[in-house]
């Protein structure tokens, strides 16, 4: 690993991927040198990032295996991984420096910038992402193991988030409120100031886009802690921010471990709003830390999302969607449709047709661009195996499974998609998030039973309903406990404009659409008494 201090520092070069070893960027996103970030391209698509932080964490290539960075897991990781990149292991001191840089920006030029100008910068960022879409997709695919087509879709969604929030930046208005005689009352929507963003590894670009795009549009300065398992695309996206002219200190990225850099961000009293996407346990920890300094939080904590197929459903439309909702990103999707409830008269037909599709699915290396790539790391693979061995021990019937292609490296974290039928409603496969390509199916006799079963987990993120009956569509939309309900579709293709978030253990607060802009502002009421 080259020494950062010895490397040449050059102005940001916004050209696409450079030759091996070439320095492509030197990003000063802060007001002091701690946040200097060097991006160096090692090979065609491997990016090496270095800050002046001395203590490095070594990452493996999760196309092959485990990239978990816990120091005690390092040897095991290296024994199965190719060397891929090294990242700075951010400390509490780095987080503090980033927060101070962000504060200075929010109290300086950035805080004074007109909303329309913030929108223009976001628009330029969107264009830069679009221009570097293939490069970003390559980085994301190599870093997370997801098939290239998924990574390309993620890069397109990132650009779309920036585009949406670019257009929305100057349309965030307050109100005037009719009050007593002699008063004029109005509300102002003001940015929180410095917002913290803890991003998971499953969709780094998309989750960064929905969170940071909205926060910046609303006028905040951001400190971002990407996941240790996948953060390279975000470093490149940050370099694009610098290249399109975002002022210093507006966007700060601190790489590192969750328990260190992530915890330090949640603990930091200088964070005015915290946005977290990840597991319920870590979300609880983060929310408790934030509560200690009265910091509002948005939590998106995954789900166990049901789709209900009624006996009048259009099966030709429903079946491919039911399958895709669980295999996309190898099931590592917060809104994965991991449970399917089927009306009893259609149960065997639907299972037979699902089984046919599952048997044809193939998992393999990201570069092969198959239906599924590998899981993110060994820990995630073990988690899926634990669920499956419980299913086997408890006699849950296997209806079908896909295959892992022969040329996938034996030591890789691959998981063939699995279809399980007659899953008991109290089984952990029906109750808990697997975060892998495992679909649980059970029948129902009537609408009340379907609703009770769909609502009968601790989660409530997304739900899908397949029926032609209009009255039932509306009834179900109201009765289902979820942040989003889809009727005769699922996920609406991502839906940048559509508010997204959970109820119950799936979290609270809303991201995406205009709701996210409201979450990233605080409302001030101004009452003027003029007689
Ligand atoms: O999540 P964590 P993990 C679910 C999914 C998965 C499980 C575990 O079921 O199997 O969570 O995954 C940072 N203070 N989801 O362990 O720990 C961490 O560095 C502050 C669903 O990866 O929640 C990363 O950036 N931050 C989910 C982020 O939190 C901390 C996506 C998520 O990690 C921290 C991912 C701490 N103490 C997992 N500890 C979704 N909703 O889409 C860790 N982090």
mmCIF file with all atom_site columns, N, CA, C and O in Angstrom, residues 94-142:
data_model
loop_
_atom_site.group_PDB
_atom_site.id
_atom_site.type_symbol
_atom_site.label_atom_id
_atom_site.label_alt_id
_atom_site.label_comp_id
_atom_site.label_asym_id
_atom_site.label_entity_id
_atom_site.label_seq_id
_atom_site.pdbx_PDB_ins_code
_atom_site.Cartn_x
_atom_site.Cartn_y
_atom_site.Cartn_z
_atom_site.occupancy
_atom_site.B_iso_or_equiv
_atom_site.pdbx_formal_charge
_atom_site.auth_seq_id
_atom_site.auth_comp_id
_atom_site.auth_asym_id
_atom_site.auth_atom_id
_atom_site.pdbx_PDB_model_num
ATOM 1   N N  . UNK A 1 94  ? -11.713 11.384 13.866  1.00 0.00 ? 94  UNK A N  1
ATOM 2   C CA . UNK A 1 94  ? -12.053 11.702 12.469  1.00 0.00 ? 94  UNK A CA 1
ATOM 3   C C  . UNK A 1 94  ? -13.497 12.183 12.361  1.00 0.00 ? 94  UNK A C  1
ATOM 4   O O  . UNK A 1 94  ? -13.796 13.124 11.635  1.00 0.00 ? 94  UNK A O  1
ATOM 5   N N  . UNK A 1 95  ? -14.373 11.491 13.081  1.00 0.00 ? 95  UNK A N  1
ATOM 6   C CA . UNK A 1 95  ? -15.781 11.902 13.050  1.00 0.00 ? 95  UNK A CA 1
ATOM 7   C C  . UNK A 1 95  ? -15.908 13.324 13.576  1.00 0.00 ? 95  UNK A C  1
ATOM 8   O O  . UNK A 1 95  ? -16.598 14.170 12.994  1.00 0.00 ? 95  UNK A O  1
ATOM 9   N N  . UNK A 1 96  ? -15.191 13.596 14.635  1.00 0.00 ? 96  UNK A N  1
ATOM 10  C CA . UNK A 1 96  ? -15.256 14.938 15.224  1.00 0.00 ? 96  UNK A CA 1
ATOM 11  C C  . UNK A 1 96  ? -14.759 15.985 14.222  1.00 0.00 ? 96  UNK A C  1
ATOM 12  O O  . UNK A 1 96  ? -15.369 17.051 14.063  1.00 0.00 ? 96  UNK A O  1
ATOM 13  N N  . UNK A 1 97  ? -13.678 15.672 13.536  1.00 0.00 ? 97  UNK A N  1
ATOM 14  C CA . UNK A 1 97  ? -13.149 16.620 12.544  1.00 0.00 ? 97  UNK A CA 1
ATOM 15  C C  . UNK A 1 97  ? -14.160 16.828 11.420  1.00 0.00 ? 97  UNK A C  1
ATOM 16  O O  . UNK A 1 97  ? -14.360 17.949 10.941  1.00 0.00 ? 97  UNK A O  1
ATOM 17  N N  . UNK A 1 98  ? -14.800 15.741 11.005  1.00 0.00 ? 98  UNK A N  1
ATOM 18  C CA . UNK A 1 98  ? -15.800 15.843 9.933   1.00 0.00 ? 98  UNK A CA 1
ATOM 19  C C  . UNK A 1 98  ? -16.989 16.694 10.373  1.00 0.00 ? 98  UNK A C  1
ATOM 20  O O  . UNK A 1 98  ? -17.497 17.518 9.610   1.00 0.00 ? 98  UNK A O  1
ATOM 21  N N  . UNK A 1 99  ? -17.420 16.501 11.618  1.00 0.00 ? 99  UNK A N  1
ATOM 22  C CA . UNK A 1 99  ? -18.571 17.271 12.115  1.00 0.00 ? 99  UNK A CA 1
ATOM 23  C C  . UNK A 1 99  ? -18.200 18.751 12.193  1.00 0.00 ? 99  UNK A C  1
ATOM 24  O O  . UNK A 1 99  ? -18.992 19.628 11.817  1.00 0.00 ? 99  UNK A O  1
ATOM 25  N N  . UNK A 1 100 ? -16.965 19.018 12.624  1.00 0.00 ? 100 UNK A N  1
ATOM 26  C CA . UNK A 1 100 ? -16.558 20.428 12.708  1.00 0.00 ? 100 UNK A CA 1
ATOM 27  C C  . UNK A 1 100 ? -16.491 21.055 11.304  1.00 0.00 ? 100 UNK A C  1
ATOM 28  O O  . UNK A 1 100 ? -16.896 22.201 11.104  1.00 0.00 ? 100 UNK A O  1
ATOM 29  N N  . UNK A 1 101 ? -15.989 20.286 10.356  1.00 0.00 ? 101 UNK A N  1
ATOM 30  C CA . UNK A 1 101 ? -15.920 20.800 8.973   1.00 0.00 ? 101 UNK A CA 1
ATOM 31  C C  . UNK A 1 101 ? -17.326 21.070 8.437   1.00 0.00 ? 101 UNK A C  1
ATOM 32  O O  . UNK A 1 101 ? -17.587 22.091 7.784   1.00 0.00 ? 101 UNK A O  1
ATOM 33  N N  . UNK A 1 102 ? -18.246 20.150 8.724   1.00 0.00 ? 102 UNK A N  1
ATOM 34  C CA . UNK A 1 102 ? -19.626 20.316 8.257   1.00 0.00 ? 102 UNK A CA 1
ATOM 35  C C  . UNK A 1 102 ? -20.278 21.532 8.924   1.00 0.00 ? 102 UNK A C  1
ATOM 36  O O  . UNK A 1 102 ? -20.994 22.314 8.282   1.00 0.00 ? 102 UNK A O  1
ATOM 37  N N  . UNK A 1 103 ? -20.008 21.689 10.206  1.00 0.00 ? 103 UNK A N  1
ATOM 38  C CA . UNK A 1 103 ? -20.591 22.844 10.930  1.00 0.00 ? 103 UNK A CA 1
ATOM 39  C C  . UNK A 1 103 ? -20.093 24.153 10.316  1.00 0.00 ? 103 UNK A C  1
ATOM 40  O O  . UNK A 1 103 ? -20.865 25.096 10.096  1.00 0.00 ? 103 UNK A O  1
ATOM 41  N N  . UNK A 1 104 ? -18.817 24.190 10.024  1.00 0.00 ? 104 UNK A N  1
ATOM 42  C CA . UNK A 1 104 ? -18.260 25.419 9.443   1.00 0.00 ? 104 UNK A CA 1
ATOM 43  C C  . UNK A 1 104 ? -18.929 25.704 8.095   1.00 0.00 ? 104 UNK A C  1
ATOM 44  O O  . UNK A 1 104 ? -19.262 26.850 7.773   1.00 0.00 ? 104 UNK A O  1
ATOM 45  N N  . UNK A 1 105 ? -19.164 24.651 7.311   1.00 0.00 ? 105 UNK A N  1
ATOM 46  C CA . UNK A 1 105 ? -19.819 24.845 6.009   1.00 0.00 ? 105 UNK A CA 1
ATOM 47  C C  . UNK A 1 105 ? -21.249 25.325 6.195   1.00 0.00 ? 105 UNK A C  1
ATOM 48  O O  . UNK A 1 105 ? -21.718 26.235 5.499   1.00 0.00 ? 105 UNK A O  1
ATOM 49  N N  . UNK A 1 106 ? -21.947 24.718 7.153   1.00 0.00 ? 106 UNK A N  1
ATOM 50  C CA . UNK A 1 106 ? -23.363 25.082 7.293   1.00 0.00 ? 106 UNK A CA 1
ATOM 51  C C  . UNK A 1 106 ? -23.500 26.505 7.844   1.00 0.00 ? 106 UNK A C  1
ATOM 52  O O  . UNK A 1 106 ? -24.493 27.183 7.575   1.00 0.00 ? 106 UNK A O  1
ATOM 53  N N  . UNK A 1 107 ? -22.491 26.953 8.578   1.00 0.00 ? 107 UNK A N  1
ATOM 54  C CA . UNK A 1 107 ? -22.554 28.342 9.070   1.00 0.00 ? 107 UNK A CA 1
ATOM 55  C C  . UNK A 1 107 ? -21.885 29.317 8.097   1.00 0.00 ? 107 UNK A C  1
ATOM 56  O O  . UNK A 1 107 ? -21.888 30.517 8.318   1.00 0.00 ? 107 UNK A O  1
ATOM 57  N N  . UNK A 1 108 ? -21.303 28.786 7.038   1.00 0.00 ? 108 UNK A N  1
ATOM 58  C CA . UNK A 1 108 ? -20.586 29.631 6.078   1.00 0.00 ? 108 UNK A CA 1
ATOM 59  C C  . UNK A 1 108 ? -21.325 29.741 4.752   1.00 0.00 ? 108 UNK A C  1
ATOM 60  O O  . UNK A 1 108 ? -22.554 29.848 4.714   1.00 0.00 ? 108 UNK A O  1
ATOM 61  N N  . UNK A 1 109 ? -20.550 29.625 3.665   1.00 0.00 ? 109 UNK A N  1
ATOM 62  C CA . UNK A 1 109 ? -21.110 29.824 2.320   1.00 0.00 ? 109 UNK A CA 1
ATOM 63  C C  . UNK A 1 109 ? -22.289 28.916 2.021   1.00 0.00 ? 109 UNK A C  1
ATOM 64  O O  . UNK A 1 109 ? -23.265 29.323 1.394   1.00 0.00 ? 109 UNK A O  1
ATOM 65  N N  . UNK A 1 110 ? -22.171 27.667 2.421   1.00 0.00 ? 110 UNK A N  1
ATOM 66  C CA . UNK A 1 110 ? -23.228 26.702 2.117   1.00 0.00 ? 110 UNK A CA 1
ATOM 67  C C  . UNK A 1 110 ? -24.536 27.113 2.778   1.00 0.00 ? 110 UNK A C  1
ATOM 68  O O  . UNK A 1 110 ? -25.608 27.076 2.155   1.00 0.00 ? 110 UNK A O  1
ATOM 69  N N  . UNK A 1 111 ? -24.458 27.536 4.012   1.00 0.00 ? 111 UNK A N  1
ATOM 70  C CA . UNK A 1 111 ? -25.662 27.956 4.734   1.00 0.00 ? 111 UNK A CA 1
ATOM 71  C C  . UNK A 1 111 ? -26.303 29.180 4.098   1.00 0.00 ? 111 UNK A C  1
ATOM 72  O O  . UNK A 1 111 ? -27.515 29.375 4.212   1.00 0.00 ? 111 UNK A O  1
ATOM 73  N N  . UNK A 1 112 ? -25.471 29.993 3.442   1.00 0.00 ? 112 UNK A N  1
ATOM 74  C CA . UNK A 1 112 ? -26.013 31.224 2.843   1.00 0.00 ? 112 UNK A CA 1
ATOM 75  C C  . UNK A 1 112 ? -26.438 31.027 1.385   1.00 0.00 ? 112 UNK A C  1
ATOM 76  O O  . UNK A 1 112 ? -27.031 31.911 0.777   1.00 0.00 ? 112 UNK A O  1
ATOM 77  N N  . UNK A 1 113 ? -26.109 29.879 0.823   1.00 0.00 ? 113 UNK A N  1
ATOM 78  C CA . UNK A 1 113 ? -26.368 29.664 -0.613  1.00 0.00 ? 113 UNK A CA 1
ATOM 79  C C  . UNK A 1 113 ? -27.882 29.618 -0.894  1.00 0.00 ? 113 UNK A C  1
ATOM 80  O O  . UNK A 1 113 ? -28.650 29.015 -0.134  1.00 0.00 ? 113 UNK A O  1
ATOM 81  N N  . UNK A 1 114 ? -28.306 30.227 -2.003  1.00 0.00 ? 114 UNK A N  1
ATOM 82  C CA . UNK A 1 114 ? -29.730 30.198 -2.373  1.00 0.00 ? 114 UNK A CA 1
ATOM 83  C C  . UNK A 1 114 ? -30.147 28.754 -2.685  1.00 0.00 ? 114 UNK A C  1
ATOM 84  O O  . UNK A 1 114 ? -29.354 27.973 -3.231  1.00 0.00 ? 114 UNK A O  1
ATOM 85  N N  . UNK A 1 115 ? -31.385 28.430 -2.351  1.00 0.00 ? 115 UNK A N  1
ATOM 86  C CA . UNK A 1 115 ? -31.883 27.069 -2.584  1.00 0.00 ? 115 UNK A CA 1
ATOM 87  C C  . UNK A 1 115 ? -31.739 26.672 -4.053  1.00 0.00 ? 115 UNK A C  1
ATOM 88  O O  . UNK A 1 115 ? -31.387 25.538 -4.386  1.00 0.00 ? 115 UNK A O  1
ATOM 89  N N  . UNK A 1 116 ? -31.986 27.632 -4.959  1.00 0.00 ? 116 UNK A N  1
ATOM 90  C CA . UNK A 1 116 ? -31.891 27.313 -6.390  1.00 0.00 ? 116 UNK A CA 1
ATOM 91  C C  . UNK A 1 116 ? -30.458 26.930 -6.759  1.00 0.00 ? 116 UNK A C  1
ATOM 92  O O  . UNK A 1 116 ? -30.238 26.052 -7.605  1.00 0.00 ? 116 UNK A O  1
ATOM 93  N N  . UNK A 1 117 ? -29.476 27.564 -6.108  1.00 0.00 ? 117 UNK A N  1
ATOM 94  C CA . UNK A 1 117 ? -28.078 27.223 -6.405  1.00 0.00 ? 117 UNK A CA 1
ATOM 95  C C  . UNK A 1 117 ? -27.712 25.845 -5.842  1.00 0.00 ? 117 UNK A C  1
ATOM 96  O O  . UNK A 1 117 ? -26.954 25.102 -6.466  1.00 0.00 ? 117 UNK A O  1
ATOM 97  N N  . UNK A 1 118 ? -28.265 25.519 -4.682  1.00 0.00 ? 118 UNK A N  1
ATOM 98  C CA . UNK A 1 118 ? -28.051 24.150 -4.166  1.00 0.00 ? 118 UNK A CA 1
ATOM 99  C C  . UNK A 1 118 ? -28.634 23.151 -5.166  1.00 0.00 ? 118 UNK A C  1
ATOM 100 O O  . UNK A 1 118 ? -28.036 22.110 -5.457  1.00 0.00 ? 118 UNK A O  1
ATOM 101 N N  . UNK A 1 119 ? -29.790 23.472 -5.702  1.00 0.00 ? 119 UNK A N  1
ATOM 102 C CA . UNK A 1 119 ? -30.418 22.598 -6.696  1.00 0.00 ? 119 UNK A CA 1
ATOM 103 C C  . UNK A 1 119 ? -29.537 22.447 -7.927  1.00 0.00 ? 119 UNK A C  1
ATOM 104 O O  . UNK A 1 119 ? -29.394 21.350 -8.465  1.00 0.00 ? 119 UNK A O  1
ATOM 105 N N  . UNK A 1 120 ? -28.921 23.551 -8.363  1.00 0.00 ? 120 UNK A N  1
ATOM 106 C CA . UNK A 1 120 ? -28.060 23.477 -9.555  1.00 0.00 ? 120 UNK A CA 1
ATOM 107 C C  . UNK A 1 120 ? -26.873 22.546 -9.314  1.00 0.00 ? 120 UNK A C  1
ATOM 108 O O  . UNK A 1 120 ? -26.473 21.780 -10.190 1.00 0.00 ? 120 UNK A O  1
ATOM 109 N N  . UNK A 1 121 ? -26.296 22.647 -8.120  1.00 0.00 ? 121 UNK A N  1
ATOM 110 C CA . UNK A 1 121 ? -25.160 21.762 -7.813  1.00 0.00 ? 121 UNK A CA 1
ATOM 111 C C  . UNK A 1 121 ? -25.600 20.291 -7.831  1.00 0.00 ? 121 UNK A C  1
ATOM 112 O O  . UNK A 1 121 ? -24.902 19.425 -8.367  1.00 0.00 ? 121 UNK A O  1
ATOM 113 N N  . UNK A 1 122 ? -26.753 20.043 -7.229  1.00 0.00 ? 122 UNK A N  1
ATOM 114 C CA . UNK A 1 122 ? -27.253 18.649 -7.224  1.00 0.00 ? 122 UNK A CA 1
ATOM 115 C C  . UNK A 1 122 ? -27.505 18.160 -8.650  1.00 0.00 ? 122 UNK A C  1
ATOM 116 O O  . UNK A 1 122 ? -27.251 16.998 -8.983  1.00 0.00 ? 122 UNK A O  1
ATOM 117 N N  . UNK A 1 123 ? -28.003 19.058 -9.468  1.00 0.00 ? 123 UNK A N  1
ATOM 118 C CA . UNK A 1 123 ? -28.276 18.686 -10.867 1.00 0.00 ? 123 UNK A CA 1
ATOM 119 C C  . UNK A 1 123 ? -26.967 18.334 -11.588 1.00 0.00 ? 123 UNK A C  1
ATOM 120 O O  . UNK A 1 123 ? -26.879 17.356 -12.326 1.00 0.00 ? 123 UNK A O  1
ATOM 121 N N  . UNK A 1 124 ? -25.915 19.124 -11.304 1.00 0.00 ? 124 UNK A N  1
ATOM 122 C CA . UNK A 1 124 ? -24.629 18.829 -11.945 1.00 0.00 ? 124 UNK A CA 1
ATOM 123 C C  . UNK A 1 124 ? -24.074 17.493 -11.436 1.00 0.00 ? 124 UNK A C  1
ATOM 124 O O  . UNK A 1 124 ? -23.445 16.743 -12.167 1.00 0.00 ? 124 UNK A O  1
ATOM 125 N N  . UNK A 1 125 ? -24.320 17.233 -10.164 1.00 0.00 ? 125 UNK A N  1
ATOM 126 C CA . UNK A 1 125 ? -23.873 15.962 -9.578  1.00 0.00 ? 125 UNK A CA 1
ATOM 127 C C  . UNK A 1 125 ? -24.613 14.803 -10.246 1.00 0.00 ? 125 UNK A C  1
ATOM 128 O O  . UNK A 1 125 ? -24.020 13.778 -10.570 1.00 0.00 ? 125 UNK A O  1
ATOM 129 N N  . UNK A 1 126 ? -25.917 14.985 -10.446 1.00 0.00 ? 126 UNK A N  1
ATOM 130 C CA . UNK A 1 126 ? -26.702 13.943 -11.125 1.00 0.00 ? 126 UNK A CA 1
ATOM 131 C C  . UNK A 1 126 ? -26.118 13.661 -12.510 1.00 0.00 ? 126 UNK A C  1
ATOM 132 O O  . UNK A 1 126 ? -25.956 12.501 -12.920 1.00 0.00 ? 126 UNK A O  1
ATOM 133 N N  . UNK A 1 127 ? -25.777 14.735 -13.235 1.00 0.00 ? 127 UNK A N  1
ATOM 134 C CA . UNK A 1 127 ? -25.214 14.556 -14.582 1.00 0.00 ? 127 UNK A CA 1
ATOM 135 C C  . UNK A 1 127 ? -23.870 13.833 -14.515 1.00 0.00 ? 127 UNK A C  1
ATOM 136 O O  . UNK A 1 127 ? -23.560 12.990 -15.359 1.00 0.00 ? 127 UNK A O  1
ATOM 137 N N  . UNK A 1 128 ? -23.060 14.180 -13.503 1.00 0.00 ? 128 UNK A N  1
ATOM 138 C CA . UNK A 1 128 ? -21.746 13.530 -13.376 1.00 0.00 ? 128 UNK A CA 1
ATOM 139 C C  . UNK A 1 128 ? -21.921 12.036 -13.073 1.00 0.00 ? 128 UNK A C  1
ATOM 140 O O  . UNK A 1 128 ? -21.196 11.186 -13.610 1.00 0.00 ? 128 UNK A O  1
ATOM 141 N N  . UNK A 1 129 ? -22.885 11.715 -12.228 1.00 0.00 ? 129 UNK A N  1
ATOM 142 C CA . UNK A 1 129 ? -23.135 10.293 -11.915 1.00 0.00 ? 129 UNK A CA 1
ATOM 143 C C  . UNK A 1 129 ? -23.573 9.571  -13.186 1.00 0.00 ? 129 UNK A C  1
ATOM 144 O O  . UNK A 1 129 ? -23.106 8.468  -13.493 1.00 0.00 ? 129 UNK A O  1
ATOM 145 N N  . UNK A 1 130 ? -24.448 10.217 -13.920 1.00 0.00 ? 130 UNK A N  1
ATOM 146 C CA . UNK A 1 130 ? -24.936 9.599  -15.160 1.00 0.00 ? 130 UNK A CA 1
ATOM 147 C C  . UNK A 1 130 ? -23.768 9.389  -16.131 1.00 0.00 ? 130 UNK A C  1
ATOM 148 O O  . UNK A 1 130 ? -23.648 8.330  -16.759 1.00 0.00 ? 130 UNK A O  1
ATOM 149 N N  . UNK A 1 131 ? -22.887 10.377 -16.219 1.00 0.00 ? 131 UNK A N  1
ATOM 150 C CA . UNK A 1 131 ? -21.740 10.262 -17.136 1.00 0.00 ? 131 UNK A CA 1
ATOM 151 C C  . UNK A 1 131 ? -20.774 9.164  -16.690 1.00 0.00 ? 131 UNK A C  1
ATOM 152 O O  . UNK A 1 131 ? -20.029 8.621  -17.510 1.00 0.00 ? 131 UNK A O  1
ATOM 153 N N  . UNK A 1 132 ? -20.752 8.861  -15.402 1.00 0.00 ? 132 UNK A N  1
ATOM 154 C CA . UNK A 1 132 ? -19.834 7.830  -14.873 1.00 0.00 ? 132 UNK A CA 1
ATOM 155 C C  . UNK A 1 132 ? -20.581 6.565  -14.481 1.00 0.00 ? 132 UNK A C  1
ATOM 156 O O  . UNK A 1 132 ? -20.116 5.790  -13.648 1.00 0.00 ? 132 UNK A O  1
ATOM 157 N N  . UNK A 1 133 ? -21.729 6.380  -15.079 1.00 0.00 ? 133 UNK A N  1
ATOM 158 C CA . UNK A 1 133 ? -22.604 5.286  -14.652 1.00 0.00 ? 133 UNK A CA 1
ATOM 159 C C  . UNK A 1 133 ? -21.931 3.917  -14.767 1.00 0.00 ? 133 UNK A C  1
ATOM 160 O O  . UNK A 1 133 ? -21.998 3.101  -13.846 1.00 0.00 ? 133 UNK A O  1
ATOM 161 N N  . UNK A 1 134 ? -21.272 3.672  -15.873 1.00 0.00 ? 134 UNK A N  1
ATOM 162 C CA . UNK A 1 134 ? -20.655 2.352  -16.046 1.00 0.00 ? 134 UNK A CA 1
ATOM 163 C C  . UNK A 1 134 ? -19.539 2.129  -15.040 1.00 0.00 ? 134 UNK A C  1
ATOM 164 O O  . UNK A 1 134 ? -19.406 1.048  -14.463 1.00 0.00 ? 134 UNK A O  1
ATOM 165 N N  . UNK A 1 135 ? -18.751 3.162  -14.845 1.00 0.00 ? 135 UNK A N  1
ATOM 166 C CA . UNK A 1 135 ? -17.642 3.055  -13.894 1.00 0.00 ? 135 UNK A CA 1
ATOM 167 C C  . UNK A 1 135 ? -18.175 2.790  -12.479 1.00 0.00 ? 135 UNK A C  1
ATOM 168 O O  . UNK A 1 135 ? -17.699 1.895  -11.773 1.00 0.00 ? 135 UNK A O  1
ATOM 169 N N  . UNK A 1 136 ? -19.198 3.552  -12.083 1.00 0.00 ? 136 UNK A N  1
ATOM 170 C CA . UNK A 1 136 ? -19.774 3.369  -10.752 1.00 0.00 ? 136 UNK A CA 1
ATOM 171 C C  . UNK A 1 136 ? -20.381 1.975  -10.610 1.00 0.00 ? 136 UNK A C  1
ATOM 172 O O  . UNK A 1 136 ? -20.258 1.326  -9.569  1.00 0.00 ? 136 UNK A O  1
ATOM 173 N N  . UNK A 1 137 ? -21.023 1.527  -11.673 1.00 0.00 ? 137 UNK A N  1
ATOM 174 C CA . UNK A 1 137 ? -21.633 0.191  -11.626 1.00 0.00 ? 137 UNK A CA 1
ATOM 175 C C  . UNK A 1 137 ? -20.557 -0.883 -11.470 1.00 0.00 ? 137 UNK A C  1
ATOM 176 O O  . UNK A 1 137 ? -20.723 -1.842 -10.712 1.00 0.00 ? 137 UNK A O  1
ATOM 177 N N  . UNK A 1 138 ? -19.442 -0.708 -12.160 1.00 0.00 ? 138 UNK A N  1
ATOM 178 C CA . UNK A 1 138 ? -18.342 -1.674 -12.043 1.00 0.00 ? 138 UNK A CA 1
ATOM 179 C C  . UNK A 1 138 ? -17.813 -1.709 -10.616 1.00 0.00 ? 138 UNK A C  1
ATOM 180 O O  . UNK A 1 138 ? -17.586 -2.775 -10.044 1.00 0.00 ? 138 UNK A O  1
ATOM 181 N N  . UNK A 1 139 ? -17.616 -0.543 -10.057 1.00 0.00 ? 139 UNK A N  1
ATOM 182 C CA . UNK A 1 139 ? -17.084 -0.476 -8.685  1.00 0.00 ? 139 UNK A CA 1
ATOM 183 C C  . UNK A 1 139 ? -18.071 -1.142 -7.721  1.00 0.00 ? 139 UNK A C  1
ATOM 184 O O  . UNK A 1 139 ? -17.697 -1.964 -6.883  1.00 0.00 ? 139 UNK A O  1
ATOM 185 N N  . UNK A 1 140 ? -19.349 -0.781 -7.863  1.00 0.00 ? 140 UNK A N  1
ATOM 186 C CA . UNK A 1 140 ? -20.371 -1.312 -6.945  1.00 0.00 ? 140 UNK A CA 1
ATOM 187 C C  . UNK A 1 140 ? -20.493 -2.828 -7.068  1.00 0.00 ? 140 UNK A C  1
ATOM 188 O O  . UNK A 1 140 ? -20.619 -3.541 -6.074  1.00 0.00 ? 140 UNK A O  1
ATOM 189 N N  . UNK A 1 141 ? -20.449 -3.295 -8.307  1.00 0.00 ? 141 UNK A N  1
ATOM 190 C CA . UNK A 1 141 ? -20.589 -4.725 -8.536  1.00 0.00 ? 141 UNK A CA 1
ATOM 191 C C  . UNK A 1 141 ? -19.403 -5.476 -7.928  1.00 0.00 ? 141 UNK A C  1
ATOM 192 O O  . UNK A 1 141 ? -19.559 -6.502 -7.274  1.00 0.00 ? 141 UNK A O  1
ATOM 193 N N  . UNK A 1 142 ? -18.215 -4.944 -8.140  1.00 0.00 ? 142 UNK A N  1
ATOM 194 C CA . UNK A 1 142 ? -17.035 -5.627 -7.617  1.00 0.00 ? 142 UNK A CA 1
ATOM 195 C C  . UNK A 1 142 ? -17.000 -5.560 -6.088  1.00 0.00 ? 142 UNK A C  1
ATOM 196 O O  . UNK A 1 142 ? -16.572 -6.494 -5.417  1.00 0.00 ? 142 UNK A O  1
#
